[in-house]
CSV table of C-alpha atoms in Angstrom, one decimal:
chain,number,residue,atom,x,y,z
A,1427,MET,CA,0.9,20.1,-3.5
A,1428,PRO,CA,-0.5,21.5,-1.5
A,1429,VAL,CA,-3.5,21.2,-5.2
A,1430,ARG,CA,-0.8,20.7,-1.4
A,1431,PRO,CA,-1.6,22.3,-4.5
A,1432,THR,CA,-3.4,19.7,-5.6
A,1433,ALA,CA,-3.3,20.5,-3.5
A,1434,ALA,CA,-2.5,22.2,-4.1
A,1435,ARG,CA,0.2,22.5,-4.4
A,1436,PRO,CA,2.1,24.2,-8.2
A,1437,ARG,CA,4.2,24.1,-11.5
A,1438,THR,CA,6.3,26.6,-13.6
A,1439,THR,CA,8.5,26.5,-16.6
A,1440,VAL,CA,12.1,26.5,-15.3
A,1441,ARG,CA,15.6,26.5,-16.8
A,1442,PRO,CA,17.3,23.2,-16.6
A,1443,THR,CA,18.9,23.0,-13.1
A,1444,ALA,CA,22.4,21.8,-12.5
A,1445,PHE,CA,20.9,18.6,-11.1
A,1446,VAL,CA,19.0,18.0,-14.5
A,1447,ALA,CA,22.0,19.0,-16.6
A,1448,LEU,CA,24.3,16.6,-14.7
A,1449,CYS,CA,21.8,13.8,-14.7
A,1450,ALA,CA,20.9,14.1,-18.4
A,1451,ALA,CA,24.5,14.4,-19.5
A,1452,ALA,CA,25.9,11.6,-17.3
A,1453,PRO,CA,23.5,8.6,-16.9
A,1454,LEU,CA,26.2,6.7,-15.0
A,1455,LEU,CA,26.2,9.4,-12.3
A,1456,LEU,CA,22.5,9.3,-11.8
A,1457,THR,CA,22.8,7.3,-8.7
A,1458,ALA,CA,24.2,10.4,-7.0
A,1459,CYS,CA,21.1,12.3,-8.0
A,1460,GLY,CA,18.9,10.1,-5.8
A,1461,GLY,CA,19.3,6.8,-7.5
A,1462,GLY,CA,17.2,3.6,-7.3
A,1463,SER,CA,17.4,0.7,-5.0
A,1464,GLY,CA,20.4,-0.8,-6.9
A,1465,GLY,CA,18.6,-4.3,-6.8
A,1466,ASP,CA,18.8,-4.5,-3.1
A,1467,PRO,CA,15.5,-6.3,-2.1
A,1468,ASP,CA,15.9,-5.3,1.5
A,1469,THR,CA,16.1,-1.6,1.0
A,1470,LEU,CA,13.1,0.5,0.0
A,1471,LYS,CA,13.8,4.0,-1.4
A,1472,VAL,CA,11.1,6.6,-0.8
A,1473,SER,CA,11.3,9.9,-2.7
A,1474,PHE,CA,9.4,13.0,-1.7
A,1475,LYS,CA,9.2,16.7,-1.9
A,1476,GLN,CA,11.0,18.4,0.9
A,1477,SER,CA,10.1,22.0,1.8
A,1478,THR,CA,12.5,24.6,0.6
A,1479,ASP,CA,11.7,26.4,4.0
A,1480,ASN,CA,14.4,24.8,6.3
A,1481,SER,CA,12.1,25.3,9.4
A,1482,VAL,CA,9.2,23.4,7.9
A,1483,LYS,CA,9.8,19.7,8.5
A,1484,VAL,CA,6.1,18.4,8.5
A,1485,MET,CA,6.8,15.7,5.9
A,1486,ASP,CA,10.2,14.8,7.1
A,1487,THR,CA,8.9,14.2,10.7
A,1488,TYR,CA,5.9,12.2,9.5
A,1489,LEU,CA,7.9,9.9,7.3
A,1490,ALA,CA,10.6,9.3,9.9
A,1491,ASP,CA,7.8,8.0,12.1
A,1492,ILE,CA,6.5,5.8,9.3
A,1493,LYS,CA,10.0,4.5,8.6
A,1494,GLU,CA,10.5,3.5,12.2
A,1495,GLN,CA,7.1,1.7,12.3
A,1496,PHE,CA,7.8,-0.1,9.0
A,1497,GLU,CA,11.3,-1.3,9.9
A,1498,LYS,CA,10.0,-2.5,13.3
A,1499,ALA,CA,7.2,-4.5,11.6
A,1500,ASN,CA,9.5,-5.8,8.9
A,1501,PRO,CA,12.9,-7.0,10.5
A,1502,GLY,CA,15.7,-6.9,8.0
A,1503,LYS,CA,14.1,-4.3,5.8
A,1504,LYS,CA,15.4,-0.8,5.5
A,1505,VAL,CA,13.8,2.4,4.4
A,1506,GLU,CA,16.0,5.1,2.8
A,1507,LEU,CA,14.2,8.4,2.5
A,1508,VAL,CA,15.3,10.4,-0.6
A,1509,PRO,CA,14.1,14.0,-0.2
A,1510,ILE,CA,14.1,16.4,-3.2
A,1511,LYS,CA,14.5,19.9,-1.8
A,1512,ALA,CA,13.1,22.1,-4.6
A,1513,PRO,CA,10.2,24.3,-5.5
A,1514,ASP,CA,7.4,22.4,-7.1
A,1515,ALA,CA,8.3,22.9,-10.7
A,1516,GLU,CA,11.9,21.8,-10.2
A,1517,TYR,CA,10.7,18.9,-8.0
A,1518,TYR,CA,8.6,17.7,-11.0
A,1519,THR,CA,11.6,18.0,-13.4
A,1520,LYS,CA,14.0,16.2,-11.0
A,1521,LEU,CA,11.4,13.4,-10.2
A,1522,GLN,CA,10.8,12.7,-14.0
A,1523,GLN,CA,14.6,12.5,-14.5
A,1524,MET,CA,14.7,9.8,-11.8
A,1525,LEU,CA,11.7,7.9,-13.2
A,1526,ARG,CA,13.2,7.3,-16.5
A,1527,SER,CA,15.8,4.7,-15.6
A,1528,PRO,CA,15.9,1.6,-13.3
A,1529,ARG,CA,19.2,3.0,-12.1
A,1530,THR,CA,17.6,6.0,-10.5
A,1531,ALA,CA,13.9,5.2,-10.1
A,1532,PRO,CA,12.9,5.1,-6.4
A,1533,ASP,CA,10.5,2.5,-5.2
A,1534,LEU,CA,7.9,5.0,-4.1
A,1535,VAL,CA,7.3,8.6,-5.1
A,1536,TYR,CA,5.1,11.5,-4.2
A,1537,GLU,CA,3.0,12.5,-7.1
A,1538,ASP,CA,0.9,15.8,-7.5
A,1539,THR,CA,-2.5,14.8,-8.9
A,1540,PHE,CA,-2.2,17.5,-11.6
A,1541,LEU,CA,0.9,15.7,-13.1
A,1542,ILE,CA,0.0,12.2,-12.5
A,1543,ASN,CA,-1.8,11.6,-16.0
A,1544,SER,CA,1.2,13.1,-17.8
A,1545,ASP,CA,3.5,10.6,-15.9
A,1546,ILE,CA,1.1,7.8,-16.7
A,1547,THR,CA,1.1,8.6,-20.4
A,1548,SER,CA,4.9,8.7,-20.3
A,1549,GLY,CA,4.9,5.1,-18.9
A,1550,TYR,CA,6.6,6.2,-15.6
A,1551,LEU,CA,4.1,4.8,-13.2
A,1552,LYS,CA,2.8,1.3,-12.3
A,1553,PRO,CA,-0.9,0.6,-12.1
A,1554,LEU,CA,-1.9,-0.4,-8.5
A,1555,ASP,CA,-5.1,-2.2,-9.2
A,1556,PRO,CA,-3.8,-5.7,-8.3
A,1557,TYR,CA,-2.6,-4.3,-4.9
A,1558,LEU,CA,-5.7,-2.2,-4.2
A,1559,ALA,CA,-8.0,-5.3,-5.0
A,1560,GLY,CA,-6.7,-7.1,-1.9
A,1561,TRP,CA,-6.5,-4.1,0.4
A,1562,LYS,CA,-9.6,-3.6,2.5
A,1563,ASP,CA,-8.9,0.0,3.5
A,1564,TRP,CA,-9.2,1.1,-0.1
A,1565,ASP,CA,-13.0,1.0,0.3
A,1566,ARG,CA,-12.6,3.8,3.0
A,1567,PHE,CA,-11.4,6.3,0.5
A,1568,ILE,CA,-13.8,8.8,-1.0
A,1569,ASP,CA,-14.6,8.4,-4.8
A,1570,THR,CA,-13.4,11.9,-5.9
A,1571,ALA,CA,-10.0,11.2,-4.3
A,1572,LYS,CA,-9.8,7.8,-6.0
A,1573,ALA,CA,-10.7,9.4,-9.4
A,1574,ALA,CA,-7.9,12.0,-9.0
A,1575,ALA,CA,-5.3,9.2,-9.2
A,1576,LYS,CA,-6.9,7.4,-12.2
A,1577,GLY,CA,-5.5,7.2,-15.7
A,1578,GLU,CA,-7.5,7.6,-18.9
A,1579,ASP,CA,-7.3,3.8,-19.2
A,1580,GLY,CA,-9.4,3.4,-16.0
A,1581,LYS,CA,-6.5,2.0,-13.9
A,1582,THR,CA,-5.4,3.6,-10.6
A,1583,TYR,CA,-1.8,4.7,-10.3
A,1584,GLY,CA,-1.6,6.4,-6.9
A,1585,VAL,CA,-3.0,6.3,-3.4
A,1586,PRO,CA,-4.1,9.8,-2.3
A,1587,ASP,CA,-2.9,11.1,1.1
A,1588,GLY,CA,-5.4,13.9,1.5
A,1589,THR,CA,-7.0,16.7,-0.4
A,1590,ASP,CA,-7.3,20.5,0.1
A,1591,THR,CA,-9.7,23.3,-0.5
A,1592,ARG,CA,-9.2,27.1,-0.8
A,1593,GLY,CA,-10.7,30.3,0.4
A,1594,LEU,CA,-10.0,33.8,1.7
A,1595,TRP,CA,-7.8,34.3,4.7
A,1596,PHE,CA,-8.1,37.8,6.2
A,1597,SER,CA,-6.4,39.8,9.0
A,1598,LYS,CA,-9.0,40.9,11.7
A,1599,ASP,CA,-6.7,43.7,12.9
A,1600,VAL,CA,-6.2,45.0,9.4
A,1601,PHE,CA,-9.9,44.8,8.7
A,1602,ALA,CA,-10.7,46.7,12.0
A,1603,LYS,CA,-8.4,49.5,11.0
A,1604,ALA,CA,-10.0,49.6,7.6
A,1605,GLY,CA,-13.5,49.7,9.0
A,1606,LEU,CA,-14.3,46.2,7.7
A,1607,PRO,CA,-16.3,43.6,9.6
A,1608,ALA,CA,-14.7,40.8,11.6
A,1609,ASP,CA,-17.3,38.3,10.2
A,1610,TRP,CA,-16.6,39.3,6.6
A,1611,GLN,CA,-18.1,37.1,3.9
A,1612,PRO,CA,-18.1,38.8,0.4
A,1613,ARG,CA,-21.0,38.0,-1.9
A,1614,THR,CA,-19.3,38.9,-5.2
A,1615,TRP,CA,-15.9,39.5,-6.7
A,1616,GLU,CA,-16.4,43.2,-6.5
A,1617,ASP,CA,-17.0,42.9,-2.7
A,1618,VAL,CA,-13.5,41.4,-2.5
A,1619,LEU,CA,-12.0,44.2,-4.6
A,1620,ASP,CA,-13.9,46.8,-2.5
A,1621,ALA,CA,-12.4,45.4,0.7
A,1622,ALA,CA,-8.9,45.5,-0.7
A,1623,ARG,CA,-9.5,49.1,-1.9
A,1624,ALA,CA,-10.6,50.0,1.7
A,1625,ILE,CA,-7.5,48.5,3.1
A,1626,LYS,CA,-5.3,50.4,0.6
A,1627,LYS,CA,-7.0,53.7,1.7
A,1628,GLU,CA,-7.2,53.3,5.4
A,1629,VAL,CA,-4.2,51.1,6.3
A,1630,PRO,CA,-1.0,52.3,4.3
A,1631,GLY,CA,1.9,50.1,4.4
A,1632,VAL,CA,-0.2,46.9,4.2
A,1633,ILE,CA,-0.6,44.7,1.1
A,1634,PRO,CA,-4.3,44.7,0.6
A,1635,LEU,CA,-4.8,41.5,-1.3
A,1636,ASN,CA,-2.5,38.6,-2.5
A,1637,VAL,CA,-3.5,36.5,-5.4
A,1638,TYR,CA,-0.8,34.3,-6.9
A,1639,THR,CA,0.1,35.1,-10.5
A,1640,GLY,CA,2.6,34.3,-13.3
A,1641,LYS,CA,4.9,31.5,-14.3
A,1642,PRO,CA,7.4,31.8,-11.3
A,1643,VAL,CA,4.8,30.5,-8.8
A,1644,GLY,CA,3.4,28.0,-11.3
A,1645,GLU,CA,0.3,26.0,-10.4
A,1646,ALA,CA,-0.3,28.1,-7.4
A,1647,ALA,CA,-1.2,30.9,-9.9
A,1648,THR,CA,-3.4,28.6,-12.1
A,1649,MET,CA,-5.2,26.8,-9.4
A,1650,GLN,CA,-5.3,29.1,-6.5
A,1651,THR,CA,-6.1,32.2,-8.4
A,1652,PHE,CA,-7.2,31.7,-11.9
A,1653,GLU,CA,-9.3,28.6,-11.6
A,1654,MET,CA,-10.8,29.9,-8.3
A,1655,LEU,CA,-12.1,32.8,-10.4
A,1656,LEU,CA,-12.9,30.9,-13.6
A,1657,TYR,CA,-15.0,28.2,-12.0
A,1658,GLY,CA,-17.0,31.0,-10.3
A,1659,THR,CA,-18.1,32.5,-13.5
A,1660,ASN,CA,-21.2,31.6,-15.4
A,1661,ASP,CA,-18.9,29.6,-17.6
A,1662,GLY,CA,-18.0,27.5,-14.6
A,1663,SER,CA,-21.4,25.9,-14.4
A,1664,SER,CA,-19.8,23.1,-16.5
A,1665,ASP,CA,-16.0,22.6,-16.9
A,1666,PRO,CA,-14.8,25.8,-18.5
A,1667,LEU,CA,-11.4,24.4,-19.5
A,1668,TYR,CA,-12.2,21.0,-21.0
A,1669,ASP,CA,-15.2,19.5,-22.9
A,1670,LYS,CA,-15.5,15.9,-21.8
A,1671,ASP,CA,-18.0,15.1,-24.6
A,1672,SER,CA,-15.7,16.2,-27.4
A,1673,LYS,CA,-12.5,15.6,-25.5
A,1674,LYS,CA,-11.2,19.0,-26.5
A,1675,TRP,CA,-9.8,21.9,-24.6
A,1676,ILE,CA,-11.9,25.0,-24.6
A,1677,THR,CA,-10.5,28.5,-25.9
A,1678,ALA,CA,-10.8,31.6,-23.8
A,1679,GLY,CA,-14.4,32.7,-23.5
A,1680,LYS,CA,-16.1,35.4,-21.5
A,1681,GLY,CA,-15.5,33.8,-18.1
A,1682,PHE,CA,-11.8,33.4,-19.0
A,1683,ARG,CA,-11.4,37.0,-19.9
A,1684,ASP,CA,-13.3,38.0,-16.7
A,1685,ALA,CA,-10.9,36.1,-14.5
A,1686,LEU,CA,-7.9,37.8,-16.3
A,1687,THR,CA,-9.6,41.2,-15.8
A,1688,PHE,CA,-9.8,40.5,-12.0
A,1689,VAL,CA,-6.1,39.7,-11.9
A,1690,GLU,CA,-5.2,42.8,-14.0
A,1691,THR,CA,-7.4,45.0,-11.7
A,1692,VAL,CA,-5.5,43.8,-8.6
A,1693,TYR,CA,-2.1,44.7,-10.0
A,1694,LYS,CA,-3.2,47.8,-12.1
A,1695,GLU,CA,-4.8,49.4,-9.0
A,1696,LYS,CA,-1.8,48.3,-6.8
A,1697,LEU,CA,-4.1,46.2,-4.6
A,1698,GLY,CA,-1.6,43.4,-4.6
A,1699,PRO,CA,2.1,43.1,-3.7
A,1700,ASP,CA,4.7,44.8,-5.8
A,1701,VAL,CA,4.9,43.1,-9.1
A,1702,ALA,CA,8.5,42.0,-8.4
A,1703,ASP,CA,7.3,40.4,-5.2
A,1704,ALA,CA,4.3,38.8,-6.8
A,1705,LEU,CA,6.6,37.1,-9.4
A,1706,ASP,CA,9.0,35.8,-6.8
A,1707,PRO,CA,8.9,31.9,-6.8
A,1708,ASN,CA,9.0,32.1,-3.0
A,1709,VAL,CA,6.2,34.5,-2.5
A,1710,GLY,CA,4.0,31.7,-1.0
A,1711,THR,CA,6.6,31.2,1.9
A,1712,ARG,CA,6.6,35.0,2.5
A,1713,VAL,CA,2.7,34.9,2.6
A,1714,ARG,CA,2.7,32.2,5.2
A,1715,GLY,CA,5.9,33.0,7.2
A,1716,GLU,CA,6.0,36.8,7.1
A,1717,TRP,CA,3.1,38.8,5.6
A,1718,LEU,CA,0.2,37.2,7.4
A,1719,PRO,CA,1.9,36.6,10.7
A,1720,GLN,CA,3.3,40.1,10.8
A,1721,GLY,CA,0.0,41.8,10.0
A,1722,ARG,CA,1.3,43.0,6.6
A,1723,LEU,CA,-1.3,41.4,4.5
A,1724,GLY,CA,-5.0,42.1,4.6
A,1725,ILE,CA,-6.5,39.3,2.4
A,1726,ALA,CA,-4.9,36.2,1.0
A,1727,LEU,CA,-6.6,33.8,-1.6
A,1728,ASP,CA,-5.0,30.6,-0.4
A,1729,GLY,CA,-5.3,27.1,0.7
A,1730,SER,CA,-6.4,25.0,3.7
A,1731,TRP,CA,-2.9,23.9,4.5
A,1732,LEU,CA,-1.5,27.2,5.7
A,1733,PRO,CA,-1.7,26.4,9.4
A,1734,GLN,CA,0.9,23.6,9.1
A,1735,ASP,CA,3.5,26.4,8.9
A,1736,TRP,CA,2.2,27.8,12.2
A,1737,LEU,CA,2.2,24.7,14.3
A,1738,GLU,CA,4.7,24.1,17.2
A,1739,GLY,CA,8.1,23.0,15.9
A,1740,SER,CA,7.4,24.5,12.4
A,1741,GLY,CA,9.8,27.4,12.8
A,1742,HIS,CA,7.0,29.9,12.2
A,1743,GLU,CA,5.0,29.2,15.2
A,1744,TRP,CA,1.9,31.3,15.5
A,1745,PRO,CA,-0.4,29.8,18.1
A,1746,GLU,CA,-2.7,32.9,17.9
A,1747,TRP,CA,-3.4,32.7,14.2
A,1748,SER,CA,-6.9,31.4,14.8
A,1749,LYS,CA,-7.8,34.5,16.8
A,1750,GLU,CA,-6.0,36.9,14.5
A,1751,LEU,CA,-7.2,35.6,11.2
A,1752,GLY,CA,-10.7,35.3,9.7
A,1753,LEU,CA,-11.9,32.8,7.1
A,1754,ALA,CA,-14.4,33.5,4.2
A,1755,ALA,CA,-15.4,31.4,1.2
A,1756,MET,CA,-14.5,32.8,-2.2
A,1757,PRO,CA,-17.6,34.0,-3.7
A,1758,THR,CA,-18.9,33.4,-7.3
A,1759,GLN,CA,-18.5,36.3,-9.7
A,1760,HIS,CA,-21.9,37.9,-9.2
A,1761,GLY,CA,-23.2,36.0,-6.2
A,1762,GLN,CA,-24.9,33.4,-8.4
A,1763,ALA,CA,-25.7,30.0,-7.1
A,1764,PRO,CA,-24.1,28.2,-5.4
A,1765,GLY,CA,-22.5,31.4,-4.1
A,1766,LYS,CA,-19.2,29.9,-3.1
A,1767,VAL,CA,-16.4,28.3,-5.1
A,1768,SER,CA,-13.3,26.2,-4.3
A,1769,MET,CA,-10.7,24.1,-6.0
A,1770,SER,CA,-9.4,20.8,-4.7
A,1771,GLY,CA,-6.3,18.9,-5.6
A,1772,GLY,CA,-3.9,16.8,-3.5
A,1773,TRP,CA,-1.0,14.4,-3.7
A,1774,THR,CA,-0.7,10.6,-4.0
A,1775,TRP,CA,1.9,8.0,-3.4
A,1776,ALA,CA,2.8,6.2,-6.6
A,1777,ILE,CA,5.1,3.3,-7.6
A,1778,PRO,CA,7.4,3.9,-10.5
A,1779,ALA,CA,7.1,1.4,-13.4
A,1780,LYS,CA,10.9,0.7,-13.0
A,1781,ALA,CA,10.9,0.4,-9.2
A,1782,ALA,CA,13.1,-2.4,-8.0
A,1783,ASN,CA,10.8,-3.3,-5.1
A,1784,PRO,CA,7.2,-2.5,-5.9
A,1785,ASP,CA,5.6,-5.0,-3.5
A,1786,LEU,CA,7.7,-3.6,-0.5
A,1787,ALA,CA,6.6,-0.2,-1.6
A,1788,PHE,CA,3.0,-1.0,-1.4
A,1789,GLU,CA,3.4,-2.4,2.0
A,1790,PHE,CA,4.9,0.9,3.0
A,1791,VAL,CA,1.8,2.8,1.6
A,1792,LYS,CA,-0.4,0.4,3.7
A,1793,THR,CA,1.6,1.5,6.8
A,1794,MET,CA,1.3,5.1,6.0
A,1795,GLN,CA,-2.5,4.8,5.3
A,1796,THR,CA,-3.8,3.0,8.4
A,1797,LYS,CA,-6.6,5.1,10.0
A,1798,ALA,CA,-4.3,6.3,12.8
A,1799,ASN,CA,-1.4,7.3,10.5
A,1800,ALA,CA,-3.6,8.9,7.9
A,1801,GLN,CA,-5.3,11.0,10.6
A,1802,LYS,CA,-1.9,12.0,12.0
A,1803,TRP,CA,-0.9,13.2,8.6
A,1804,TYR,CA,-4.1,15.1,7.9
A,1805,VAL,CA,-3.8,17.0,11.1
A,1806,ALA,CA,-0.1,17.7,10.8
A,1807,ASN,CA,-0.4,18.8,7.2
A,1808,SER,CA,-3.6,20.8,7.7
A,1809,GLY,CA,-5.1,18.5,5.1
A,1810,ILE,CA,-8.6,17.5,4.3
A,1811,ALA,CA,-9.4,13.8,4.9
A,1812,VAL,CA,-10.0,11.5,2.0
A,1813,ARG,CA,-10.8,8.5,4.3
A,1814,GLU,CA,-14.5,8.5,5.3
A,1815,ASP,CA,-13.7,6.9,8.8
A,1816,VAL,CA,-11.3,9.8,9.5
A,1817,ALA,CA,-13.5,12.5,8.3
A,1818,ALA,CA,-16.3,11.3,10.6
A,1819,ASP,CA,-14.0,11.1,13.7
A,1820,PRO,CA,-14.6,14.0,16.1
A,1821,ALA,CA,-11.0,14.0,17.0
A,1822,TYR,CA,-10.2,15.0,13.5
A,1823,THR,CA,-12.6,17.8,13.1
A,1824,ALA,CA,-11.7,19.2,16.6
A,1825,ALA,CA,-7.9,18.8,16.0
A,1826,GLN,CA,-7.3,22.3,14.6
A,1827,PRO,CA,-9.2,25.5,13.9
A,1828,GLY,CA,-10.3,25.8,10.4
A,1829,ILE,CA,-10.6,22.1,9.6
A,1830,ARG,CA,-14.4,22.2,9.7
A,1831,PHE,CA,-14.6,25.3,7.5
A,1832,PHE,CA,-12.3,23.9,4.8
A,1833,THR,CA,-13.9,20.5,4.9
A,1834,ASP,CA,-17.3,22.1,4.4
A,1835,LEU,CA,-16.1,23.8,1.2
A,1836,VAL,CA,-15.7,20.3,-0.4
A,1837,GLU,CA,-19.4,20.7,-1.1
A,1838,HIS,CA,-18.7,23.6,-3.5
A,1839,THR,CA,-15.3,22.4,-4.9
A,1840,HIS,CA,-14.1,21.6,-8.4
A,1841,TYR,CA,-11.2,19.5,-9.6
A,1842,ARG,CA,-8.8,20.3,-12.5
A,1843,PRO,CA,-9.1,18.5,-15.8
A,1844,ALA,CA,-5.7,16.8,-15.2
A,1845,TYR,CA,-5.4,15.1,-18.5
A,1846,PRO,CA,-2.0,14.7,-20.1
A,1847,ALA,CA,-2.0,18.1,-21.7
A,1848,TYR,CA,-3.0,19.9,-18.6
A,1849,PRO,CA,0.6,20.9,-17.3
A,1850,LYS,CA,1.1,22.8,-20.7
A,1851,VAL,CA,-2.4,24.3,-20.6
A,1852,SER,CA,-1.6,25.4,-17.0
A,1853,THR,CA,1.6,27.1,-18.3
A,1854,ALA,CA,-0.3,28.9,-20.9
A,1855,ILE,CA,-2.7,30.2,-18.2
A,1856,GLN,CA,0.3,31.4,-16.1
A,1857,GLU,CA,1.7,33.3,-19.1
A,1858,ALA,CA,-1.6,35.0,-19.8
A,1859,MET,CA,-1.8,36.0,-16.1
A,1860,GLU,CA,1.8,37.3,-16.0
A,1861,ALA,CA,1.2,39.4,-19.2
A,1862,VAL,CA,-1.8,41.2,-17.5
A,1863,THR,CA,0.0,41.5,-14.2
A,1864,THR,CA,3.0,43.2,-15.7
A,1865,GLY,CA,0.9,45.2,-18.1
A,1866,ASP,CA,2.7,43.8,-21.1
A,1867,ALA,CA,-0.6,42.7,-22.6
A,1868,SER,CA,-4.2,43.7,-22.5
A,1869,VAL,CA,-6.7,41.2,-21.4
A,1870,GLU,CA,-7.8,40.7,-25.0
A,1871,GLU,CA,-4.2,40.2,-26.2
A,1872,ALA,CA,-3.4,37.8,-23.4
A,1873,ALA,CA,-6.5,35.7,-24.2
A,1874,ARG,CA,-5.6,35.6,-27.9
A,1875,ASP,CA,-2.1,34.4,-27.0
A,1876,TYR,CA,-3.7,31.9,-24.7
A,1877,ASP,CA,-5.7,30.4,-27.5
A,1878,GLU,CA,-2.7,30.2,-29.7
A,1879,ALA,CA,-0.6,28.4,-26.9
A,1880,LEU,CA,-3.6,26.2,-26.1
A,1881,ARG,CA,-3.7,24.9,-29.8
A,1882,ASP,CA,0.0,23.9,-29.4
A,1883,ALA,CA,-0.5,22.4,-26.0
A,1884,ALA,CA,-3.5,20.3,-27.1
A,1885,GLY,CA,-2.3,19.3,-30.4
A,1886,GLY,CA,-5.0,21.2,-32.1
A,1887,GLN,CA,-7.8,19.5,-30.1
A,1888,VAL,CA,-9.7,22.7,-29.1
A,1889,THR,CA,-13.2,24.0,-29.3
A,1890,SER,CA,-15.1,27.2,-28.2
A,1891,LYS,CA,-18.0,27.7,-26.0
């Protein structure tokens, strides 16, 4: 999403929902599933992911403001907001159903960077290069963010609205009870586990450490846990998942197994939530809305966007969070250089290939991405700026506690190899994580199963390190 997350923000394998079943079985009813503009040149349809937490209305509030600005500046034009209220994986499924037909394709859609290449390959999205060439603000966007929205053909298919980084959130109160320092900064993975062990021993009733795992939480497991570990191993000195030279996916090596071992250790030693809670698709909402604010969680490996849930009007207001929580960078496995690791993702605004009003859609993007509106969104969404002029603005860095910490992690961040096979590769990683979390498979067995799934996902285009 998220990474949001990429934001980054997540994907799972899900059973077809009633929505999908209805839309697939009855094309003539697709307009009821969120339909397209119906050929009306004066109505712009904007589809976006709405939070499943009814109290979190950050995106809704922001888009309502942009809609008002746009309609005022363009008399006679109307914006219809088409929210899709679903967990990330179901959102992707529903969105792809909509993109397949001119009857249902919105004019503008919110695309996770991890999925964008898959949708490009499927022919669902329109290249934006002709629009971008005449838009002076495009030069303000940082190159890494631009790259996240590019297809393998070199064309750009989305305008990024921010990025994210990830680190360790910890409860200062829980740490004090466990005899741990308020300025904690672990040097190795073992330091993280040792802190969780101290919490388990000294503060009963508190979850020592949350790391997302398994298919139900989708990309949150892959990116916010597994890749945060994998890219911090010695294998992470180059891309440990994809070999760009040979254009092949990499089978499970030592770093991959070490990352699985970390996940196995958390749940085998009962340092994490109960397995049933860990495999709840809504565990992220519990982390943000219950466990951290209520002092029931010691350490959370999570993203830069968490404070959006604690702002005034969010429904989970927690103005004291910056005093009650500490922040630490995730260390590399053995403390080897550069000592810290992060993953970054983000979301983009894209125009469907079958959109009825693509020109109007890009005008809406330009309204969203003025410096003032972009800055407003970064702050509201607890996002990391992808516009250089906003990142350099003192009002941005001072707007919220934690922004400087997470912005500084960009120096140590990595990006997923978001090629067309990545969603399937990600699912294979989640399956391996879930197997060691539940104890259904050993690390070696899970790694072998991953290699087999990887060959299927990548069409046999795999290599070993």
